[in-house]
Amino acid sequence: MKFTPQDFKSDQEVKWCPGCGDHAVLAAVQRALPEISEALGYSKERYVFVSGIGCSSRFPYYMKTYGFHSIHGRAAAIATGIKVANPTLSVWEMTGDGDSLAIGGNHLIHAIRRNIDINIVLFNNRIYGLTKGQYSPTSKWGTITKTSPFGTVEHPFNPGALAMGARGTFFARTLDMELQLTQEIMVEAAKHDGTALVEVLQNCVIFNDRTHSIISDRDVRADRTIVLQHGKPMIFGKNKDKGLILDGMRLKAVTIGENGITTDDLLVHNAEEQNHGIHIMLCEMEWPELPVALGIIRRVKDRTYDDMVRDQVTELANKSNIRCMNDMLRSGDTWVVE
Amino acid sequence: MPHKVIDVQNVVIRFTGDSGDGMQLTGSLFADTAAFFGNDITTFPDFPAEIRAPQGTIAGVSGFQVHIGSSAIYTPGDYCDVLVAMNPAALKSNVKWLKPNATIIVDIDTFDKKGLEKAGFTTEDAFAELNISDRNIIAPPITTLTKESSTLCGIDPKSGVRCKNMFALGICYFLYNMPLDHTEKFIRKKFAKDPALIDINLRILKDGVNYASNIQAIADTYIVKPSKQKPGIYRNINGNKAIAWGLMAASEKSGRPLFCGSYPITPATGILEELAIHKELGVKTLQCEDEIAGICTAIGASYAGSLAVTSTSGPGLSLKSEALGLAVMAELPLVVIDVQRAGPSTGIPTKTEQTDLNQALYGRSGECPVAIIAPHSPSHCFEASFYAAKYALEHLMPVIILSEGFLGNGSEPWRIPDINDYPSINPPLIQELEEGEPHFYPFKRDPETMVRRWALPGTPNLEHRVGGLEKNHKGAVSSDPLVHQQMVNERAEKVARLARLIPPQSVIGEQEGDILMVSWGGTYGHMLNAQSQLHSDGIKVGLAHFDYINPLPLNTEEIFGRFKKIIVFELNSGHFANYLRSKMPQFTYLQYNKIQGQPFIVTEIIEAINKIVK
C-alpha cells in the first residue's frame, strides 16, 4: 500500500508559533514516511513517535501514528523500552536541546552507546522555548537570556561530537528550512540499523530568532555550509569552488584553483569510516573558520542492542529444556514430602 | 561414652563472623540441610553494607540466623540457642541475642591480643568481660586445626584457612544430628573445577564433626524431627526470587512477555539478577543507566505490550516518582517493586524497615493514587507479585509491591504450586474498532471497572497518542476544568474499585472483643507468633494482618468495629496507622513502632499488648 504525507497528518491543530522551524520538520517527516514505508515495507501502524517535554515534543500529537508524549528528558528511555519490547516497530524520538542534552543527557548517551535501533530527531534551537527563553546546553558562550542576563559562562555541547564520544553509529545534521535534505536524511536514518541521531538546526522565532541565520540565510548558506555526501569530494560554495583539505591535524577550507589546489586535493567524504576522528572534526566545524557540516556525517554498521537481546532470548529458549513455569519451578534443588 | 540424643521442637542458630568469613554461605547450607531433612525453616541474613569492612571490627560483622523446627516456623527467631562467632567482634556484637542457656562456638585462635583489641575488649578474657563465662562454650582452635589439615592435604595454609567456616558448620551438624550429604553435594558442585578445594572443604567439615564428637564439652546432642508438612514438592525460596517468579508466572498466564528495566540497588538487586537468568522463558531485562531509565524503559515496554516491571528500593522509588505519575496518567500497566530498607537517603542499606509506605501512598505530584500490595513472607512474595501483575495488566495501572529487605533476603521452604491452579490474566486488549466507533478513543472506559482499552502499537487502525498531558476520553489534549475533574475522579475510582476483587480481610485468633492487633507486610511471622503465644497465655487478641494496603479490603471497617482497642504495629513511625486514621477516623488507633533497621522480636509485641491489658 502506498501512502501520502496526508496519511500521516493527525486531526489535531498544530499549535507551534507561526514561523517556527518545527513546522518544516513536521512537513519533512510527513513526506519522508511514505518513502520509508515503500523502501522498507512498513505499514502505518508500525510507526511510534515518542517525545519528552518542550515545544518539539508536541510532535507526536500531529502525527497520525502511534505516539507517546512522555516526561522531560526521558523519551530516549521510553523509546528504548518500546524498541526492546517490540523490535518490529519503527521508533522515532522527537526531542529538543534542553530535553535531550540537559535533563535527558544521560539517557541520550546511553541509548547511543547501546546502539538501540531508534531514530532520534534533535531540534536544536539553542534555547528553552516552552518555558519562554532560558539558555540551553547548546547556547553559545556568552548568550544573553532571562537566566543569563550577563551572558552564559559555559561551553555548549556539540551534539554530533557527543554522539561520537558515545560510539554513535549514525549522525546527520540538517537545517529546518532545507526540507528536501531533511527528508532525505530521515529516510537514511530510518534505513540505518542502530541509533540514528539527526540534529536539526531549528529556529525559535520568538525567543532565539535568527540563531542560525549567520549560516542559514539564503544568500550565504551555500558559502557557509557544506552538504557532505558519502564518496564525494568535500566541495561547497555558491560556485562549487571551495573545498576541504586536511592540513596537518586540522581541517582547512580552500579555494579550488588557488595555490595550485585542484578537486583531486580535496578530502573525499567517507561516512562509513569506523574511526570517528575525522567525523568529530567535521561535526565541530564552525563558520567563519570553516563551513558548518550538513548531511550524513557518520553511518557505520554495528550490531544493535534490540537484535542482540532478541537473539539471546531465542538462543537460550532453543537450548533449554525448561519450557514453562511449571518446568522451571521444579528444576534445581527440590525435595519431596510424602 | 555415646551421646544422649534429645528431641527439641525448634532451634535458632546464629552464624556470625567477619564479612569475609563466609557466614551467609554457612548459614544457608545449614538451612538447606534442615529443609531437605524435613524441618520447617526461616532465615534472616543480617549483614553490613560494606563488602569487606576492616577485618576483625564490629562494623565488619556479618550474621545469618536460621530457625528450624518440627512444626511450622514463622520467624527467624528472636534469640538464639547456638551462636557461632568466628571472631571476638562477632561475639561482642551478638551477645545480646543469646538465650540464657545458649551454646557458644568460637574460634579461640582469633581471641588473641590483636583480635580482642580490634573488637574493643579491654581485658584478655572476653567471656568474663561479657559476663558469659558460665555458658556452654565450645572453643576449638579452628584456625590452627584448619591450617594443619590444609598442610596435610597439600594446600597452602593461607588458602586453606578460608574453609574454616566448614569446621564450625561441622560442629553444628554434629550437635543437631544432621546429615552431611547436602553440603557435600554442594561442595563437589561448587569446586568441580578444582578437586583440591573439594578435598580440603570436605576434610575441614568432617574435622568439625569429629572434633565435636570427641570433646567433653558436648554431653548431649539434639534432634529436630521433620515437621509434618503437606505432601508435595518443596524448595527453599527467598522473597526476591519469589517476586521474580511470580512475575514470570503472570507473564505466562497473560501471554504478555515480561520486561524488567532496573538499576542495581540493595536489597532489591536479586530480583533483576533472577529475571536476567530466565531468558529461556522469554524474559527481557535491561540494566539501565539509572533508576529513572529503569521505570521509563518499563513504561515504554508496557506501551508496546509487555508485562513491564521495575525493581528498586526506597531511594530509587523517589527517583521513579515522576515517571510513576506518567504511568498513572497514560493508564498503562506497570509493576513497581520496592524492597524497603532503612532510610532516609542511603540510610542503612542492608537493614530492613517499612518506612516507604508514605512514599508509596503519597509520594507523587498531583492526584495520583496507586494500588499497593505488601507481601507477608518470602514465599508469599510469589502470590503478591502474581496478583500485582494481574491487577496491573487487567486494570491498566501501576501497582506497587512493598516488599522489605527482611523478606527479600530471608528464605523459607515453599511447596511448589501448580501454575494451572492460578487464575487466568486477561488484559483489556483491543484488536479493532468497535462497531460504530469512528476512531479509537483511548480513554473510553468500562463503566463497571473504569478500565480503558489497551491498543498496542502495530495494531492497524487503532493509532492513538498517550502521554502526560491531561486528555479527554477521545484522547485529545484538554485543559477543560471539568474534563480534568472527571478524569481525576475516574483514575481514583479505578484504583478504589479494585477493592471489589481483592480477598476480604481475615482475622486470626479472636474475631471480636477487646484488642485487635493490626499489622502489614513482613512483620507477619512475628505478629502471628505473638498472637499465638498471647492466646496460650490466656490473653484474647485478634490479629488483622494486611496484604492489601491500597485499596483496603472492603470489610476493614466492619472488622475494626468489632474490637474495643486497635493497636497498629509497624517498623516505621506510624504510616499505616495514619493512613487508617485518614480512611476511618471514627476509630482510635494505638501504635507500636520500631525504627532500628531490625525486625520485631516476638517478646516486644507481647509486652506491648500486656501493657495495654494492664
PDB file of C-alpha atoms in Angstrom, chain B residues 248-433:
ATOM      1  CA  MET B 248       7.170 -14.800  35.307  1.00  0.00           C
ATOM      2  CA  ALA B 249       4.105 -16.849  36.172  1.00  0.00           C
ATOM      3  CA  ALA B 250       1.891 -13.834  35.471  1.00  0.00           C
ATOM      4  CA  SER B 251       3.651 -13.346  32.156  1.00  0.00           C
ATOM      5  CA  GLU B 252       2.894 -16.941  31.185  1.00  0.00           C
ATOM      6  CA  LYS B 253      -0.730 -16.654  32.304  1.00  0.00           C
ATOM      7  CA  SER B 254      -1.332 -13.377  30.489  1.00  0.00           C
ATOM      8  CA  GLY B 255       0.630 -14.136  27.344  1.00  0.00           C
ATOM      9  CA  ARG B 256       2.345 -10.776  27.785  1.00  0.00           C
ATOM     10  CA  PRO B 257       6.149 -11.014  27.531  1.00  0.00           C
ATOM     11  CA  LEU B 258       7.983  -9.963  30.683  1.00  0.00           C
ATOM     12  CA  PHE B 259      10.244  -6.913  30.577  1.00  0.00           C
ATOM     13  CA  CYS B 260      12.222  -5.597  33.527  1.00  0.00           C
ATOM     14  CA  GLY B 261      14.007  -2.245  33.387  1.00  0.00           C
ATOM     15  CA  SER B 262      16.007  -1.748  36.528  1.00  0.00           C
ATOM     16  CA  TYR B 263      19.112  -0.405  38.230  1.00  0.00           C
ATOM     17  CA  PRO B 264      21.079  -2.309  40.883  1.00  0.00           C
ATOM     18  CA  ILE B 265      20.212  -1.272  44.444  1.00  0.00           C
ATOM     19  CA  THR B 266      20.439  -3.104  47.763  1.00  0.00           C
ATOM     20  CA  PRO B 267      18.382  -5.065  48.808  1.00  0.00           C
ATOM     21  CA  ALA B 268      16.366  -5.338  45.573  1.00  0.00           C
ATOM     22  CA  THR B 269      19.088  -6.332  43.102  1.00  0.00           C
ATOM     23  CA  GLY B 270      18.290 -10.025  43.491  1.00  0.00           C
ATOM     24  CA  ILE B 271      15.060  -9.512  41.538  1.00  0.00           C
ATOM     25  CA  LEU B 272      16.846  -8.120  38.472  1.00  0.00           C
ATOM     26  CA  GLU B 273      19.529 -10.810  38.751  1.00  0.00           C
ATOM     27  CA  GLU B 274      16.951 -13.570  38.956  1.00  0.00           C
ATOM     28  CA  LEU B 275      14.970 -12.264  35.980  1.00  0.00           C
ATOM     29  CA  ALA B 276      18.174 -11.885  33.961  1.00  0.00           C
ATOM     30  CA  ILE B 277      18.787 -15.642  34.267  1.00  0.00           C
ATOM     31  CA  HIS B 278      15.478 -16.626  32.733  1.00  0.00           C
ATOM     32  CA  LYS B 279      15.855 -15.653  29.112  1.00  0.00           C
ATOM     33  CA  GLU B 280      14.835 -19.221  28.271  1.00  0.00           C
ATOM     34  CA  LEU B 281      11.291 -18.231  29.184  1.00  0.00           C
ATOM     35  CA  GLY B 282      11.451 -15.062  27.121  1.00  0.00           C
ATOM     36  CA  VAL B 283      12.245 -12.629  29.919  1.00  0.00           C
ATOM     37  CA  LYS B 284      13.940  -9.439  28.732  1.00  0.00           C
ATOM     38  CA  THR B 285      15.914  -7.440  31.273  1.00  0.00           C
ATOM     39  CA  LEU B 286      17.623  -4.117  30.809  1.00  0.00           C
ATOM     40  CA  GLN B 287      20.102  -2.881  33.374  1.00  0.00           C
ATOM     41  CA  CYS B 288      19.660   0.820  32.863  1.00  0.00           C
ATOM     42  CA  GLU B 289      21.801   3.900  33.261  1.00  0.00           C
ATOM     43  CA  ASP B 290      19.751   4.991  36.267  1.00  0.00           C
ATOM     44  CA  GLU B 291      16.570   4.390  38.257  1.00  0.00           C
ATOM     45  CA  ILE B 292      14.586   6.770  36.077  1.00  0.00           C
ATOM     46  CA  ALA B 293      15.546   4.892  32.931  1.00  0.00           C
ATOM     47  CA  GLY B 294      14.582   1.711  34.763  1.00  0.00           C
ATOM     48  CA  ILE B 295      10.973   2.787  35.113  1.00  0.00           C
ATOM     49  CA  CYS B 296      10.900   4.661  31.784  1.00  0.00           C
ATOM     50  CA  THR B 297      12.099   1.705  29.739  1.00  0.00           C
ATOM     51  CA  ALA B 298       9.462  -0.332  31.582  1.00  0.00           C
ATOM     52  CA  ILE B 299       6.791   2.227  30.684  1.00  0.00           C
ATOM     53  CA  GLY B 300       7.927   2.057  27.059  1.00  0.00           C
ATOM     54  CA  ALA B 301       7.793  -1.737  27.109  1.00  0.00           C
ATOM     55  CA  SER B 302       4.361  -1.564  28.710  1.00  0.00           C
ATOM     56  CA  TYR B 303       3.116   0.741  25.964  1.00  0.00           C
ATOM     57  CA  ALA B 304       4.440  -1.803  23.450  1.00  0.00           C
ATOM     58  CA  GLY B 305       2.507  -4.610  25.167  1.00  0.00           C
ATOM     59  CA  SER B 306       4.790  -6.198  27.735  1.00  0.00           C
ATOM     60  CA  LEU B 307       4.167  -7.084  31.334  1.00  0.00           C
ATOM     61  CA  ALA B 308       6.589  -4.381  32.404  1.00  0.00           C
ATOM     62  CA  VAL B 309       8.216  -4.130  35.788  1.00  0.00           C
ATOM     63  CA  THR B 310      10.890  -2.142  37.566  1.00  0.00           C
ATOM     64  CA  SER B 311      12.534  -3.131  40.826  1.00  0.00           C
ATOM     65  CA  THR B 312      14.121  -0.840  43.382  1.00  0.00           C
ATOM     66  CA  SER B 313      14.445   0.220  46.996  1.00  0.00           C
ATOM     67  CA  GLY B 314      13.328   3.441  48.724  1.00  0.00           C
ATOM     68  CA  PRO B 315      15.776   5.970  47.240  1.00  0.00           C
ATOM     69  CA  GLY B 316      15.142   4.504  43.792  1.00  0.00           C
ATOM     70  CA  LEU B 317      11.395   4.840  44.251  1.00  0.00           C
ATOM     71  CA  SER B 318      11.967   8.548  44.931  1.00  0.00           C
ATOM     72  CA  LEU B 319      13.735   8.862  41.594  1.00  0.00           C
ATOM     73  CA  LYS B 320      10.956   6.996  39.823  1.00  0.00           C
ATOM     74  CA  SER B 321       8.090   9.030  41.208  1.00  0.00           C
ATOM     75  CA  GLU B 322       7.653  11.421  38.260  1.00  0.00           C
ATOM     76  CA  ALA B 323       7.569   8.540  35.803  1.00  0.00           C
ATOM     77  CA  LEU B 324       5.167   6.656  38.025  1.00  0.00           C
ATOM     78  CA  GLY B 325       2.859   9.650  37.665  1.00  0.00           C
ATOM     79  CA  LEU B 326       3.187   9.291  33.889  1.00  0.00           C
ATOM     80  CA  ALA B 327       2.135   5.633  34.076  1.00  0.00           C
ATOM     81  CA  VAL B 328      -0.902   6.659  36.141  1.00  0.00           C
ATOM     82  CA  MET B 329      -1.768   9.386  33.624  1.00  0.00           C
ATOM     83  CA  ALA B 330      -1.176   7.288  30.494  1.00  0.00           C
ATOM     84  CA  GLU B 331      -3.037   4.416  32.212  1.00  0.00           C
ATOM     85  CA  LEU B 332      -0.503   1.738  31.393  1.00  0.00           C
ATOM     86  CA  PRO B 333       0.121  -1.487  33.303  1.00  0.00           C
ATOM     87  CA  LEU B 334       3.275  -1.432  35.389  1.00  0.00           C
ATOM     88  CA  VAL B 335       4.575  -3.281  38.438  1.00  0.00           C
ATOM     89  CA  VAL B 336       6.945  -1.330  40.671  1.00  0.00           C
ATOM     90  CA  ILE B 337       8.716  -3.325  43.360  1.00  0.00           C
ATOM     91  CA  ASP B 338      10.169  -1.502  46.349  1.00  0.00           C
ATOM     92  CA  VAL B 339      12.206  -3.767  48.611  1.00  0.00           C
ATOM     93  CA  GLN B 340      12.284  -1.385  51.551  1.00  0.00           C
ATOM     94  CA  ARG B 341      15.431  -0.667  53.529  1.00  0.00           C
ATOM     95  CA  ALA B 342      16.310   1.653  56.382  1.00  0.00           C
ATOM     96  CA  GLY B 343      16.232   5.279  55.212  1.00  0.00           C
ATOM     97  CA  PRO B 344      16.029   8.163  54.521  1.00  0.00           C
ATOM     98  CA  SER B 345      18.670   8.725  51.858  1.00  0.00           C
ATOM     99  CA  THR B 346      21.234   5.921  51.821  1.00  0.00           C
ATOM    100  CA  GLY B 347      20.235   5.108  55.420  1.00  0.00           C
ATOM    101  CA  ILE B 348      21.322   1.609  56.399  1.00  0.00           C
ATOM    102  CA  PRO B 349      21.050  -0.148  53.050  1.00  0.00           C
ATOM    103  CA  THR B 350      21.243  -3.749  54.236  1.00  0.00           C
ATOM    104  CA  LYS B 351      18.757  -3.378  57.088  1.00  0.00           C
ATOM    105  CA  THR B 352      15.032  -3.864  56.917  1.00  0.00           C
ATOM    106  CA  GLU B 353      12.245  -1.338  57.519  1.00  0.00           C
ATOM    107  CA  GLN B 354       8.680  -0.405  56.499  1.00  0.00           C
ATOM    108  CA  THR B 355       9.372   3.282  56.097  1.00  0.00           C
ATOM    109  CA  ASP B 356       8.395   3.699  52.433  1.00  0.00           C
ATOM    110  CA  LEU B 357       4.663   3.317  52.930  1.00  0.00           C
ATOM    111  CA  ASN B 358       4.040   7.060  52.992  1.00  0.00           C
ATOM    112  CA  GLN B 359       6.150   7.443  49.870  1.00  0.00           C
ATOM    113  CA  ALA B 360       4.247   4.680  48.093  1.00  0.00           C
ATOM    114  CA  LEU B 361       0.890   6.162  49.091  1.00  0.00           C
ATOM    115  CA  TYR B 362       1.573   9.858  48.626  1.00  0.00           C
ATOM    116  CA  GLY B 363       4.961  10.420  47.010  1.00  0.00           C
ATOM    117  CA  ARG B 364       3.887  11.859  43.679  1.00  0.00           C
ATOM    118  CA  SER B 365       2.734  15.188  42.243  1.00  0.00           C
ATOM    119  CA  GLY B 366      -0.931  15.716  41.516  1.00  0.00           C
ATOM    120  CA  GLU B 367      -3.829  13.417  42.326  1.00  0.00           C
ATOM    121  CA  CYS B 368      -2.020  10.163  41.770  1.00  0.00           C
ATOM    122  CA  PRO B 369      -3.369   7.099  43.565  1.00  0.00           C
ATOM    123  CA  VAL B 370      -1.527   3.824  43.048  1.00  0.00           C
ATOM    124  CA  ALA B 371      -2.530   0.325  44.154  1.00  0.00           C
ATOM    125  CA  ILE B 372      -0.228  -1.136  46.824  1.00  0.00           C
ATOM    126  CA  ILE B 373       0.268  -4.773  47.779  1.00  0.00           C
ATOM    127  CA  ALA B 374       2.573  -5.890  50.610  1.00  0.00           C
ATOM    128  CA  PRO B 375       3.790  -9.495  50.752  1.00  0.00           C
ATOM    129  CA  HIS B 376       3.957 -11.031  54.228  1.00  0.00           C
ATOM    130  CA  SER B 377       6.587 -13.782  53.899  1.00  0.00           C
ATOM    131  CA  PRO B 378       9.350 -14.789  51.487  1.00  0.00           C
ATOM    132  CA  SER B 379       7.172 -17.346  49.703  1.00  0.00           C
ATOM    133  CA  HIS B 380       4.120 -15.076  49.768  1.00  0.00           C
ATOM    134  CA  CYS B 381       6.150 -12.733  47.554  1.00  0.00           C
ATOM    135  CA  PHE B 382       5.217 -15.113  44.708  1.00  0.00           C
ATOM    136  CA  GLU B 383       1.474 -14.607  45.277  1.00  0.00           C
ATOM    137  CA  ALA B 384       1.877 -10.892  45.826  1.00  0.00           C
ATOM    138  CA  SER B 385       3.762 -10.310  42.601  1.00  0.00           C
ATOM    139  CA  PHE B 386       1.477 -12.597  40.606  1.00  0.00           C
ATOM    140  CA  TYR B 387      -1.578 -10.632  41.712  1.00  0.00           C
ATOM    141  CA  ALA B 388       0.174  -7.274  41.399  1.00  0.00           C
ATOM    142  CA  ALA B 389       0.867  -8.170  37.766  1.00  0.00           C
ATOM    143  CA  LYS B 390      -2.666  -9.472  37.237  1.00  0.00           C
ATOM    144  CA  TYR B 391      -4.263  -6.304  38.569  1.00  0.00           C
ATOM    145  CA  ALA B 392      -1.813  -4.043  36.718  1.00  0.00           C
ATOM    146  CA  LEU B 393      -2.467  -5.806  33.406  1.00  0.00           C
ATOM    147  CA  GLU B 394      -6.231  -6.109  33.780  1.00  0.00           C
ATOM    148  CA  HIS B 395      -6.759  -2.571  35.066  1.00  0.00           C
ATOM    149  CA  LEU B 396      -4.083  -0.752  33.064  1.00  0.00           C
ATOM    150  CA  MET B 397      -2.498   0.878  36.060  1.00  0.00           C
ATOM    151  CA  PRO B 398       0.684   0.771  38.091  1.00  0.00           C
ATOM    152  CA  VAL B 399       0.780  -1.446  41.174  1.00  0.00           C
ATOM    153  CA  ILE B 400       3.474  -1.049  43.824  1.00  0.00           C
ATOM    154  CA  ILE B 401       4.724  -4.114  45.664  1.00  0.00           C
ATOM    155  CA  LEU B 402       6.068  -3.020  49.034  1.00  0.00           C
ATOM    156  CA  SER B 403       8.472  -5.767  49.982  1.00  0.00           C
ATOM    157  CA  GLU B 404      11.143  -5.498  52.676  1.00  0.00           C
ATOM    158  CA  GLY B 405      14.823  -6.409  52.944  1.00  0.00           C
ATOM    159  CA  PHE B 406      13.755  -8.926  55.592  1.00  0.00           C
ATOM    160  CA  LEU B 407      11.582 -10.717  53.029  1.00  0.00           C
ATOM    161  CA  GLY B 408      13.824 -10.216  50.020  1.00  0.00           C
ATOM    162  CA  ASN B 409      16.838 -11.895  51.609  1.00  0.00           C
ATOM    163  CA  GLY B 410      15.010 -14.158  54.037  1.00  0.00           C
ATOM    164  CA  SER B 411      14.086 -17.647  52.918  1.00  0.00           C
ATOM    165  CA  GLU B 412      11.716 -20.451  53.829  1.00  0.00           C
ATOM    166  CA  PRO B 413      10.603 -23.771  52.349  1.00  0.00           C
ATOM    167  CA  TRP B 414       7.897 -23.396  49.766  1.00  0.00           C
ATOM    168  CA  ARG B 415       5.522 -26.012  48.491  1.00  0.00           C
ATOM    169  CA  ILE B 416       5.796 -25.564  44.737  1.00  0.00           C
ATOM    170  CA  PRO B 417       2.408 -24.676  43.282  1.00  0.00           C
ATOM    171  CA  ASP B 418       0.919 -25.864  40.021  1.00  0.00           C
ATOM    172  CA  ILE B 419       0.646 -22.868  37.732  1.00  0.00           C
ATOM    173  CA  ASN B 420      -2.549 -24.370  36.305  1.00  0.00           C
ATOM    174  CA  ASP B 421      -4.210 -23.638  39.659  1.00  0.00           C
ATOM    175  CA  TYR B 422      -3.674 -19.910  39.223  1.00  0.00           C
ATOM    176  CA  PRO B 423      -6.331 -17.717  37.641  1.00  0.00           C
ATOM    177  CA  SER B 424      -6.085 -16.502  34.077  1.00  0.00           C
ATOM    178  CA  ILE B 425      -4.994 -12.941  33.372  1.00  0.00           C
ATOM    179  CA  ASN B 426      -6.960 -11.086  30.722  1.00  0.00           C
ATOM    180  CA  PRO B 427      -5.685  -7.641  29.794  1.00  0.00           C
ATOM    181  CA  PRO B 428      -8.303  -5.465  28.033  1.00  0.00           C
ATOM    182  CA  LEU B 429      -6.535  -5.727  24.677  1.00  0.00           C
ATOM    183  CA  ILE B 430      -8.368  -4.469  21.622  1.00  0.00           C
ATOM    184  CA  GLN B 431      -7.624  -5.559  18.062  1.00  0.00           C
ATOM    185  CA  GLU B 432     -10.079  -3.496  16.067  1.00  0.00           C
ATOM    186  CA  LEU B 433     -12.537  -0.652  16.361  1.00  0.00           C
TER     187      LEU B 433
END
